Short mmCIF file of C-alpha atoms and ligand atoms in Angstrom, two decimals:
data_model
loop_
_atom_site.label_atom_id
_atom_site.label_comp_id
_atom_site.label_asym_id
_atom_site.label_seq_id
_atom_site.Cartn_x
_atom_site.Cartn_y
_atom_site.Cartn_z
CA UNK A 1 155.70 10.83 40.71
CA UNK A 2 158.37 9.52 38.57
CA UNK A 3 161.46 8.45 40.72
CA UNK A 4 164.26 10.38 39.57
CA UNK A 5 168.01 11.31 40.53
CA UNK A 6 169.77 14.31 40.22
CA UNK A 7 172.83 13.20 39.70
CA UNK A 8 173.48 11.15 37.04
CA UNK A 9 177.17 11.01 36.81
CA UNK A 10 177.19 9.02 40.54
CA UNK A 11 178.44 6.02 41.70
CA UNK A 12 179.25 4.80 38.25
CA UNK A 13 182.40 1.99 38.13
CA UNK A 14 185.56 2.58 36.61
CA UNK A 15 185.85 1.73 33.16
CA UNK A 16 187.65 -1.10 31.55
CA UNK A 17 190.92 -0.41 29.95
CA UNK A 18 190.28 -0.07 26.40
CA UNK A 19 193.67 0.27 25.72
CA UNK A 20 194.52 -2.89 27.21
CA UNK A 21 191.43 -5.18 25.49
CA UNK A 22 192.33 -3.81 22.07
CA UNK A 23 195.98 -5.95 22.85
CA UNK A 24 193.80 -8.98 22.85
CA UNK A 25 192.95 -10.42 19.12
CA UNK A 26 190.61 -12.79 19.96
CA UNK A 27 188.31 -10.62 21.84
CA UNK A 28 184.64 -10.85 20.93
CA UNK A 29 183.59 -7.57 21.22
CA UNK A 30 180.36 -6.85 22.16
CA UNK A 31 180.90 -4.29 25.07
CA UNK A 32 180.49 -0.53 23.48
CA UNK A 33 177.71 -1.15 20.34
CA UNK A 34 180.72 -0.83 17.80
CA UNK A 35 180.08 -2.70 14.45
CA UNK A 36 182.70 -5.32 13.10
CA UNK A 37 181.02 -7.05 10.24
CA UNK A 38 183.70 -6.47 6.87
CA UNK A 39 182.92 -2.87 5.99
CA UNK A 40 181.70 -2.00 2.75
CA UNK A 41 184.37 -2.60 0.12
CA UNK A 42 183.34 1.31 -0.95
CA UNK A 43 184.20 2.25 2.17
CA UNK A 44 187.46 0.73 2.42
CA UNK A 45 188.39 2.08 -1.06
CA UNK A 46 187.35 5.90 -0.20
CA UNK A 47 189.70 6.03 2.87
CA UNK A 48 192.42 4.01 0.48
CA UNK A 49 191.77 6.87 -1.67
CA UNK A 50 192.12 10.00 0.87
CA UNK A 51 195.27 8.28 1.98
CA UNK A 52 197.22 7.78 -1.65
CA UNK A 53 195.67 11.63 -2.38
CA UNK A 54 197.33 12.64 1.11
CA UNK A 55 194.12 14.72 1.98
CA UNK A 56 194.89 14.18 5.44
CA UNK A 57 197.85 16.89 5.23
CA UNK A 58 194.94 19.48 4.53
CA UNK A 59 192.08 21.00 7.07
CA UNK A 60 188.27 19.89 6.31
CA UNK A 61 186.09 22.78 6.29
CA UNK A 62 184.70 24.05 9.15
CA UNK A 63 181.06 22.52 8.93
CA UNK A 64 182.35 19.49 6.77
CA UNK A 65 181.80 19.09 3.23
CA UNK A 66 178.83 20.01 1.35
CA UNK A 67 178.21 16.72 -0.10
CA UNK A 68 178.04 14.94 3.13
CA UNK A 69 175.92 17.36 4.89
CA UNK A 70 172.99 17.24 2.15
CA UNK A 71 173.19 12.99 2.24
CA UNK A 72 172.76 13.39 5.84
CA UNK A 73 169.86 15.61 5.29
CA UNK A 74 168.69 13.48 3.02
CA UNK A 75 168.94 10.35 4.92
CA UNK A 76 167.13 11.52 7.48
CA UNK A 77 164.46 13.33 5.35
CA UNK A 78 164.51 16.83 6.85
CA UNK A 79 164.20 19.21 4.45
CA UNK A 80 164.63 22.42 5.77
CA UNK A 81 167.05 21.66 7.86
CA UNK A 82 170.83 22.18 7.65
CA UNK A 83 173.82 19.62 9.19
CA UNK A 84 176.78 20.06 11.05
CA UNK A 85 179.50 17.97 10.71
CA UNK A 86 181.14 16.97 14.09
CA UNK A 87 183.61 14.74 15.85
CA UNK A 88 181.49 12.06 16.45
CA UNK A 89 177.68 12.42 17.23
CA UNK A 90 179.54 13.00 21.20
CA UNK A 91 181.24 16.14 19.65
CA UNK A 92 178.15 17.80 18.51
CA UNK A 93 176.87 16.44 21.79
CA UNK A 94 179.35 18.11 23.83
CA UNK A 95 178.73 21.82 21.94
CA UNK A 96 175.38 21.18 22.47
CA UNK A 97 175.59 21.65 26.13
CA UNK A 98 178.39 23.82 26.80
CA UNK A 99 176.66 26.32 23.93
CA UNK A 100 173.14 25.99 25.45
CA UNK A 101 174.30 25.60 28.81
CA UNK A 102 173.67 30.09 29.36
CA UNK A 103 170.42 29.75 28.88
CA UNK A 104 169.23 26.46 30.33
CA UNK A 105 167.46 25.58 33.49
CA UNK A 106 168.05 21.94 33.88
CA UNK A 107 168.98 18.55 31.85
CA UNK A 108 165.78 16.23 31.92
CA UNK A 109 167.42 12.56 30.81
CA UNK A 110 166.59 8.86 31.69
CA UNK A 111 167.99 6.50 34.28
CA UNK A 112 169.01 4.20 32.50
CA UNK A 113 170.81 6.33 29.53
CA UNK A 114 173.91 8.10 27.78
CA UNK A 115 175.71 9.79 30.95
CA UNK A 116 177.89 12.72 28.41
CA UNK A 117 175.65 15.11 28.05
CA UNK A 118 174.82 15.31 31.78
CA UNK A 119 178.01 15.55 32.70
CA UNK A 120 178.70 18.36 30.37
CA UNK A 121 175.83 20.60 31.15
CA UNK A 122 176.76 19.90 35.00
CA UNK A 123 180.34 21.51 34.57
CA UNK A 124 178.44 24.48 33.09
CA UNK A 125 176.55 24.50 36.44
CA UNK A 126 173.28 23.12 35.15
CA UNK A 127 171.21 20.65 36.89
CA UNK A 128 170.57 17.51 35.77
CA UNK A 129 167.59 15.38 36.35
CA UNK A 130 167.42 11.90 35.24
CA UNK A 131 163.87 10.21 34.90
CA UNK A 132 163.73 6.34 36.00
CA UNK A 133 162.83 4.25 33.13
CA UNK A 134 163.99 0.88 34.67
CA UNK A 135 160.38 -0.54 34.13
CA UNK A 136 158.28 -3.05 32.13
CA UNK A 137 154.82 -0.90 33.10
CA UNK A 138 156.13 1.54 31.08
CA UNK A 139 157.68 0.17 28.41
CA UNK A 140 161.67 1.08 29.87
CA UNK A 141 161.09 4.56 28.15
CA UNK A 142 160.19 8.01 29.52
CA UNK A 143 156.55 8.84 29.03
CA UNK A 144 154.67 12.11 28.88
CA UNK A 145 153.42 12.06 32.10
CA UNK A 146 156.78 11.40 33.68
CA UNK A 147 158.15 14.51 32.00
CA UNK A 148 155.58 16.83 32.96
CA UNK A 149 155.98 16.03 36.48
CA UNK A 150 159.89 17.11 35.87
CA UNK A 151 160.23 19.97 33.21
CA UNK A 152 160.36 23.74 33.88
CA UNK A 153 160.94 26.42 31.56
CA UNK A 154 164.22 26.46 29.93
CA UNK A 155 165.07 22.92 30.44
CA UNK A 156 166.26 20.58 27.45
CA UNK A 157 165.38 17.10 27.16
CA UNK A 158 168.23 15.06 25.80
CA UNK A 159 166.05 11.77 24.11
CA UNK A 160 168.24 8.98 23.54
CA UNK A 161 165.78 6.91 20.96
CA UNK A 162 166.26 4.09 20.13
CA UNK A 163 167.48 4.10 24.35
CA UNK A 164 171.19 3.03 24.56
CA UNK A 165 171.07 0.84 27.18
CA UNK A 166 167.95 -0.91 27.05
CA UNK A 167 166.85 -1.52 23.38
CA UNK A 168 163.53 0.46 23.62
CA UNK A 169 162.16 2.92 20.77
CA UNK A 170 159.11 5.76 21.27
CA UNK A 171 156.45 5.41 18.05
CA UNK A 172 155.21 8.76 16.70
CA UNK A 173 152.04 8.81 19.50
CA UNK A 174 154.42 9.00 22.32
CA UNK A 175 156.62 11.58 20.85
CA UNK A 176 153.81 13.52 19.86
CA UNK A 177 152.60 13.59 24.03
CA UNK A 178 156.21 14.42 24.58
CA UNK A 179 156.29 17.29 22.54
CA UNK A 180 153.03 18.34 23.18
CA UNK A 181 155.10 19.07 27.08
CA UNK A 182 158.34 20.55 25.83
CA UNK A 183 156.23 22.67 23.65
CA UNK A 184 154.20 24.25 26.67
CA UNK A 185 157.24 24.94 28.57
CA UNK A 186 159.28 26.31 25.67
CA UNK A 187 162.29 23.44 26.02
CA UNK A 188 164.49 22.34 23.57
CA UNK A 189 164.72 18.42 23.07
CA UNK A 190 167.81 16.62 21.63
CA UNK A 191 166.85 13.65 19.69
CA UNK A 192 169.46 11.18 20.04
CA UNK A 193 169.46 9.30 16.89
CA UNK A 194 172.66 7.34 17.28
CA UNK A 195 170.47 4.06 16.59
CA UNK A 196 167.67 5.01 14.83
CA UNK A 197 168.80 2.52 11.39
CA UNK A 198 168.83 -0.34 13.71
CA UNK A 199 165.37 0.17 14.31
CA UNK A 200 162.46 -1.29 12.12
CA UNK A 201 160.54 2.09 12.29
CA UNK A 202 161.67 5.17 13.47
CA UNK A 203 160.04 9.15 14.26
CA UNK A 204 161.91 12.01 14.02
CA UNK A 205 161.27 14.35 16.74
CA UNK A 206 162.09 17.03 14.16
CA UNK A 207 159.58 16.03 12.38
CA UNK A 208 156.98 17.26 15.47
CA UNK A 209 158.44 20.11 16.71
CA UNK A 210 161.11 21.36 14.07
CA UNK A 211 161.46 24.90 15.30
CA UNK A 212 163.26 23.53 18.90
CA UNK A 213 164.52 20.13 18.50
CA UNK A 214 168.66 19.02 17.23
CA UNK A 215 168.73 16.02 15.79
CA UNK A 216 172.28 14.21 16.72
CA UNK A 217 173.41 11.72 14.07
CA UNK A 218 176.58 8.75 14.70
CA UNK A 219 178.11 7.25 11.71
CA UNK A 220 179.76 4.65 14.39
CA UNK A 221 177.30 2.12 14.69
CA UNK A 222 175.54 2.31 11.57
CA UNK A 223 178.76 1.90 9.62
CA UNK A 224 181.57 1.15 11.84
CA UNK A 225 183.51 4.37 11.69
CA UNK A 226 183.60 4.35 15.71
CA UNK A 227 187.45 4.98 15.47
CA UNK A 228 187.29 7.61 12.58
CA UNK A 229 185.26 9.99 15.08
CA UNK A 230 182.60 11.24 12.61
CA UNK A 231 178.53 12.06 13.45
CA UNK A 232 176.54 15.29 13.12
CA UNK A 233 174.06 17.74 14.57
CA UNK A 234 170.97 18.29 12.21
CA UNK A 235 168.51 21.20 13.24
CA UNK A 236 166.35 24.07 11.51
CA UNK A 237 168.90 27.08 10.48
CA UNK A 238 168.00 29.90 13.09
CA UNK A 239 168.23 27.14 16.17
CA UNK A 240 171.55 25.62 14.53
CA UNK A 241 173.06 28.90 13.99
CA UNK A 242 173.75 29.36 17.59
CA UNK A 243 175.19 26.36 17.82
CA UNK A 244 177.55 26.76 14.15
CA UNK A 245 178.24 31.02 14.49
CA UNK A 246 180.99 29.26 16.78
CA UNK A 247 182.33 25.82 16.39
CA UNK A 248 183.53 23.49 18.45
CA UNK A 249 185.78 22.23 15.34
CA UNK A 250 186.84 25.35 13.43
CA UNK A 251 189.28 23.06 11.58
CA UNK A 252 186.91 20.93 10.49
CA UNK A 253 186.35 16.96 11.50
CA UNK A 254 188.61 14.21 10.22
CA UNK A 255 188.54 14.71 6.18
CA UNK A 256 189.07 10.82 5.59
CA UNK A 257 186.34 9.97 7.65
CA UNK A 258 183.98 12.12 5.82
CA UNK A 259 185.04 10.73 2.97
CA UNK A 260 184.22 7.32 4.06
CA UNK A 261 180.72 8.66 5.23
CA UNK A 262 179.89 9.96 1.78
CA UNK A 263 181.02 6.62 0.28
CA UNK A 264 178.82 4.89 2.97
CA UNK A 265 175.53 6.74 2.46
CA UNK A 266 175.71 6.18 -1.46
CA UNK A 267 175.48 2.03 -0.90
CA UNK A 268 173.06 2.78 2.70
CA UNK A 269 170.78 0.58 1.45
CA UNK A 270 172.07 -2.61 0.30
CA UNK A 271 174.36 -1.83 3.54
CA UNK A 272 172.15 -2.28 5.89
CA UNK A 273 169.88 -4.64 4.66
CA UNK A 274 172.55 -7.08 5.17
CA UNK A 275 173.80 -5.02 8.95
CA UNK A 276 170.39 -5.49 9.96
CA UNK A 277 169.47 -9.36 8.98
CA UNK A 278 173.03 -10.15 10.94
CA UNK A 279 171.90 -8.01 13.93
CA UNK A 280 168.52 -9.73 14.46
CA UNK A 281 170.17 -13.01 13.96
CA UNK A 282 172.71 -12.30 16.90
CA UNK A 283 169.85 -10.87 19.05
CA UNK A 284 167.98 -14.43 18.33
CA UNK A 285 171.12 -15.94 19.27
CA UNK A 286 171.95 -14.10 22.65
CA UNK A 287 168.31 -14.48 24.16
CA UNK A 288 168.16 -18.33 23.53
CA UNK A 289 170.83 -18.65 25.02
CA UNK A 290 170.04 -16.32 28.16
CA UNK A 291 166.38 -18.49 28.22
CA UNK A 292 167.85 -21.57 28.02
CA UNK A 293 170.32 -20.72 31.55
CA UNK A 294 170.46 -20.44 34.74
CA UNK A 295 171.19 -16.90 34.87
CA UNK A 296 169.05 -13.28 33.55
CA UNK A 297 166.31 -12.39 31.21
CA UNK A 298 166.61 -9.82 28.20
CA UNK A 299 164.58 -6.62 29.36
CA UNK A 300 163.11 -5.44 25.76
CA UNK A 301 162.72 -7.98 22.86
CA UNK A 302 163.05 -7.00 19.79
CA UNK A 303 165.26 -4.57 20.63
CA UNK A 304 165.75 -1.62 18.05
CA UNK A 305 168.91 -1.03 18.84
CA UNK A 306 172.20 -2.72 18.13
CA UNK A 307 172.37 -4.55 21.46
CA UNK A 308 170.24 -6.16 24.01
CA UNK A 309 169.92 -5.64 28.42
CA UNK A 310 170.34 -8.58 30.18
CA UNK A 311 168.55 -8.35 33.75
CA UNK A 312 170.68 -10.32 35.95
CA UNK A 313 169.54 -9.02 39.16
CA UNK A 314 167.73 -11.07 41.96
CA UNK A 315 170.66 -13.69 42.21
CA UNK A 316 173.90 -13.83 43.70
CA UNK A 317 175.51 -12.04 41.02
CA UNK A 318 176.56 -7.99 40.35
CA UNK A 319 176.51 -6.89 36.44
CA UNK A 320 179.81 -6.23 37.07
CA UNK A 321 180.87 -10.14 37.84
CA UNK A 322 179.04 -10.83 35.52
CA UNK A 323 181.23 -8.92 32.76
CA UNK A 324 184.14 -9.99 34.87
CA UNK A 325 183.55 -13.93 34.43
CA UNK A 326 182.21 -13.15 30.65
CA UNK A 327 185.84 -11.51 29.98
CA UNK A 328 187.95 -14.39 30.86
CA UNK A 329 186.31 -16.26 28.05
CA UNK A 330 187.50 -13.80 25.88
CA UNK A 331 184.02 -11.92 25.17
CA UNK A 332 183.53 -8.17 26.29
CA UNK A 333 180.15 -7.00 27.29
CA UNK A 334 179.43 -3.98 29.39
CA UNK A 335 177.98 -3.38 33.06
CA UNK A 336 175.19 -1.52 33.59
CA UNK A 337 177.03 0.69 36.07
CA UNK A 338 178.14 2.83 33.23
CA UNK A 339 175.04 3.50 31.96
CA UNK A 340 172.58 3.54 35.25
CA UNK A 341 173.31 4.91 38.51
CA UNK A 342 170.01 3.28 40.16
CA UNK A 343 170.16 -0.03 38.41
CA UNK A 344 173.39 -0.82 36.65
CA UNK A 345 174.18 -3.40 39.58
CA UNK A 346 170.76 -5.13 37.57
CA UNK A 347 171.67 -5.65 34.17
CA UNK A 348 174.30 -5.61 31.72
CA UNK A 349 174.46 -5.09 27.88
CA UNK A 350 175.56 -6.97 24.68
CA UNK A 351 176.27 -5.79 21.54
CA UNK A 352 175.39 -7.70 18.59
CA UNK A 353 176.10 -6.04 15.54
CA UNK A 354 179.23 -8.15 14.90
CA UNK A 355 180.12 -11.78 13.77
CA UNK A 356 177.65 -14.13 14.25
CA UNK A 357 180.69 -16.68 15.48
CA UNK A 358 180.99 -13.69 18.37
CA UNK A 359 177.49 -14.66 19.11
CA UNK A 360 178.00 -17.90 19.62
CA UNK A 361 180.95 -17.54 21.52
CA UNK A 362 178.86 -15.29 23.90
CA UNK A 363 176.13 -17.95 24.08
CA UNK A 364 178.43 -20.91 24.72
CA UNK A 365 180.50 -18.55 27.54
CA UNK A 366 176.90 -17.84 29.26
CA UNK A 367 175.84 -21.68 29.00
CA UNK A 368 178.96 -22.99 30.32
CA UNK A 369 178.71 -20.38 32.89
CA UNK A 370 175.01 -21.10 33.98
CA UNK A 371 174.10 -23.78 32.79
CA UNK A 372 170.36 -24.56 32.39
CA UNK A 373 168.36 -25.61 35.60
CA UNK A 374 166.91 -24.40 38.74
CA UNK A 375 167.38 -21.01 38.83
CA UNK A 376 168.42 -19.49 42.30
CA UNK A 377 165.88 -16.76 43.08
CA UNK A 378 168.04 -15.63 45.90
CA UNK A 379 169.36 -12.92 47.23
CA UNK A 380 171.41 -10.27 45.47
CA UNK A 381 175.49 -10.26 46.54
C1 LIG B 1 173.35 7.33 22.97
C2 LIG B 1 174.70 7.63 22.40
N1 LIG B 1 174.95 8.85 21.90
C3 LIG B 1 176.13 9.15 21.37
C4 LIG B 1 177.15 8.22 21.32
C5 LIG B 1 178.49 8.60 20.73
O1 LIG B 1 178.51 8.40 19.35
P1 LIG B 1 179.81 8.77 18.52
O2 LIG B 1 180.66 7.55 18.46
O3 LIG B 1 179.28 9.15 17.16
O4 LIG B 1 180.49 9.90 19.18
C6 LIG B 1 176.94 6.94 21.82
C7 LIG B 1 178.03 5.95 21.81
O5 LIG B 1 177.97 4.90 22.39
C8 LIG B 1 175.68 6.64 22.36
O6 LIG B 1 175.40 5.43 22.85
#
């Protein structure tokens, strides 16, 4: 029996003031899986563009522009399917659940994972159970066998793949088992794709079991455009249409910001070649350093995401004094509290799409902090 808890949202630490760290310049940020590498100069020119045109005085149509809906499409390589253009991949995220919510028996997520969409089905009244996933033997990832011990009819899986926090991806066998469940109990499954071009391969759920799986899609790692607010929700017409007959954005999302995203998918390529090569360079760089201390052990290497977990557990340090210690020194990373009821007190996460000088300023921070020797296998404070 899988260990689970039904209630993700507790015991979960306050967070940081954002607010506050964005006063600091010389913050290395590596806390929230936000890219900062120098955007594409096409990029930079489209929103230059919007601005001198003054688009931003007008509304963006309701399920964002044609031309950025197909390259979504497109990118993902689901014909057949139809996109929805949303504030951020949490937007789409967020109508998801409160849209579904009616008809749904209960949220099956992980433990570690994404906490939003459990909290949102929970103010709808649904229950939430989150599968533990905190382990080597199976890979840090949900398996088959762990969801069929938790689904019902009517529930929806919400996937997050590659798995914000912990780095690990599912390859086309596993999702295939996965479905193969959802499919005898009828449930929906959202694929949470918010990494998927960090990964070096990826399956689409969609791809399985088209006729009851959304696809959610973030332009805010992938490109940068965190603070632009821009992502989608991909899914066959009839299933999307309950989701777009009402949307959560009549208005339409910011118009500058899908202009940046249209700019962004025409140079993808050459994009993130380069994204990628610095990412895996950074990762190399954050678990030599973690090996060559006192302190921790990365939990899933490579990771396919855009960040690695640090296990810090089983010494006399929290993840959050960890983070604590990490920020004096100037360099943000994130506790594992926000992401893990059950073990965020274990680990804590670095993101490493960013400057590879960031990287080594996290490395030096860690090595001055624990410096290489005998590690104390002591008890946890
Ligand atoms: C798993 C997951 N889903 C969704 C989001 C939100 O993405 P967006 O910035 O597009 O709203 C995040 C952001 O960290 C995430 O980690």
């Amino acid at each position: 029996m899988p260990r689970t808890a039904s209630h993700p949202s507790a015991g979960t630490a306050p967070a940081p003031s954002f607010e506050a760290l964005l006063q600091r310049p010389d913050l290395a940020w590596m806390g929230q899986n936000t890219t900062h590498l120098d955007p594409p100069p096409e990029v930079v020119r489209a929103l230059i563009d919007s601005t001198m045109q003054r688009e931003f005085q007008f509304y963006a149509p309701a399920l964002g522009f044609k031309e950025l809906r197909e390259l979504i499409v497109a990118d993902l390589g689901l014909a057949g399917s139809t996109a929805m253009i949303t504030d951020g991949a949490v937007g789409g995220l967020h109508h998801v659940c409160t849209a579904l919510a009616p008809g749904l028996s209960r949220l099956i997520t992980t433990d570690p994972g994404w906490p939003w969409p459990g909290r949102f089905v929970e103010l709808e009244g649904v229950p939430v159970t989150a599968v533990e996933v905190y382990s080597a033997e199976t890979g840090y990832k949900l398996s088959a066998a762990a969801l069929a011990e938790v689904i019902e009819p009517a529930a929806l899986l919400y996937l997050i793949d590659p798995l914000n926090p912990l780095g690990s991806s599912y390859d086309s066998g596993e999702l295939e088992a996965i479905v193969e469940v959802a499919r005898a109990h009828g449930a929906i499954i959202v694929h949470d794709c918010t990494y998927r071009h960090f990964a070096d391969g990826h399956t689409l759920v969609a791809e399985l079991y088209p006729e009851a799986t959304l696809t959610t899609y973030s332009f805010s790692k992938w490109l940068g455009l965190a603070g632009l607010r821009l992502g989608a929700v991909v899914g066959r017409p009839e299933l999307l249409g309950r989701l777009t007959a009402t949307p959560s954005n009549p208005l339409g999302a910011n118009i500058q910001a899908q202009r940046a995203a249209i700019a962004g998918l025409k140079v993808k390529d050459p994009w993130l070649h380069r994204l990628r090569q610095i990412n895996r360079r950074n990762q190399q760089i954050v678990t030599e350093a973690v090996q060559h201390s006192s302190l921790g052990h990365v939990l899933v290497d490579p990771s396919q995401g855009n960040f690695l977990a640090i296990d810090v557990g089983g010494q006399h340090w929290t993840a959050d004094g960890v983070c604590a210690e990490l920020l004096e020194r100037d360099v943000f990373i994130r506790s594992g509290t926000y992401q893990s009821p059950a073990f965020g007190e274990r680990f804590v996460k670095v993101s490493t799409s960013v400057p590879t000088l960031w990287a080594e300023r996290f490395a030096a921070a860690w090595a001055e902090l624990w410096p290489a020797g005998q590690r104390d296998e002591g008890g946890q404070s």
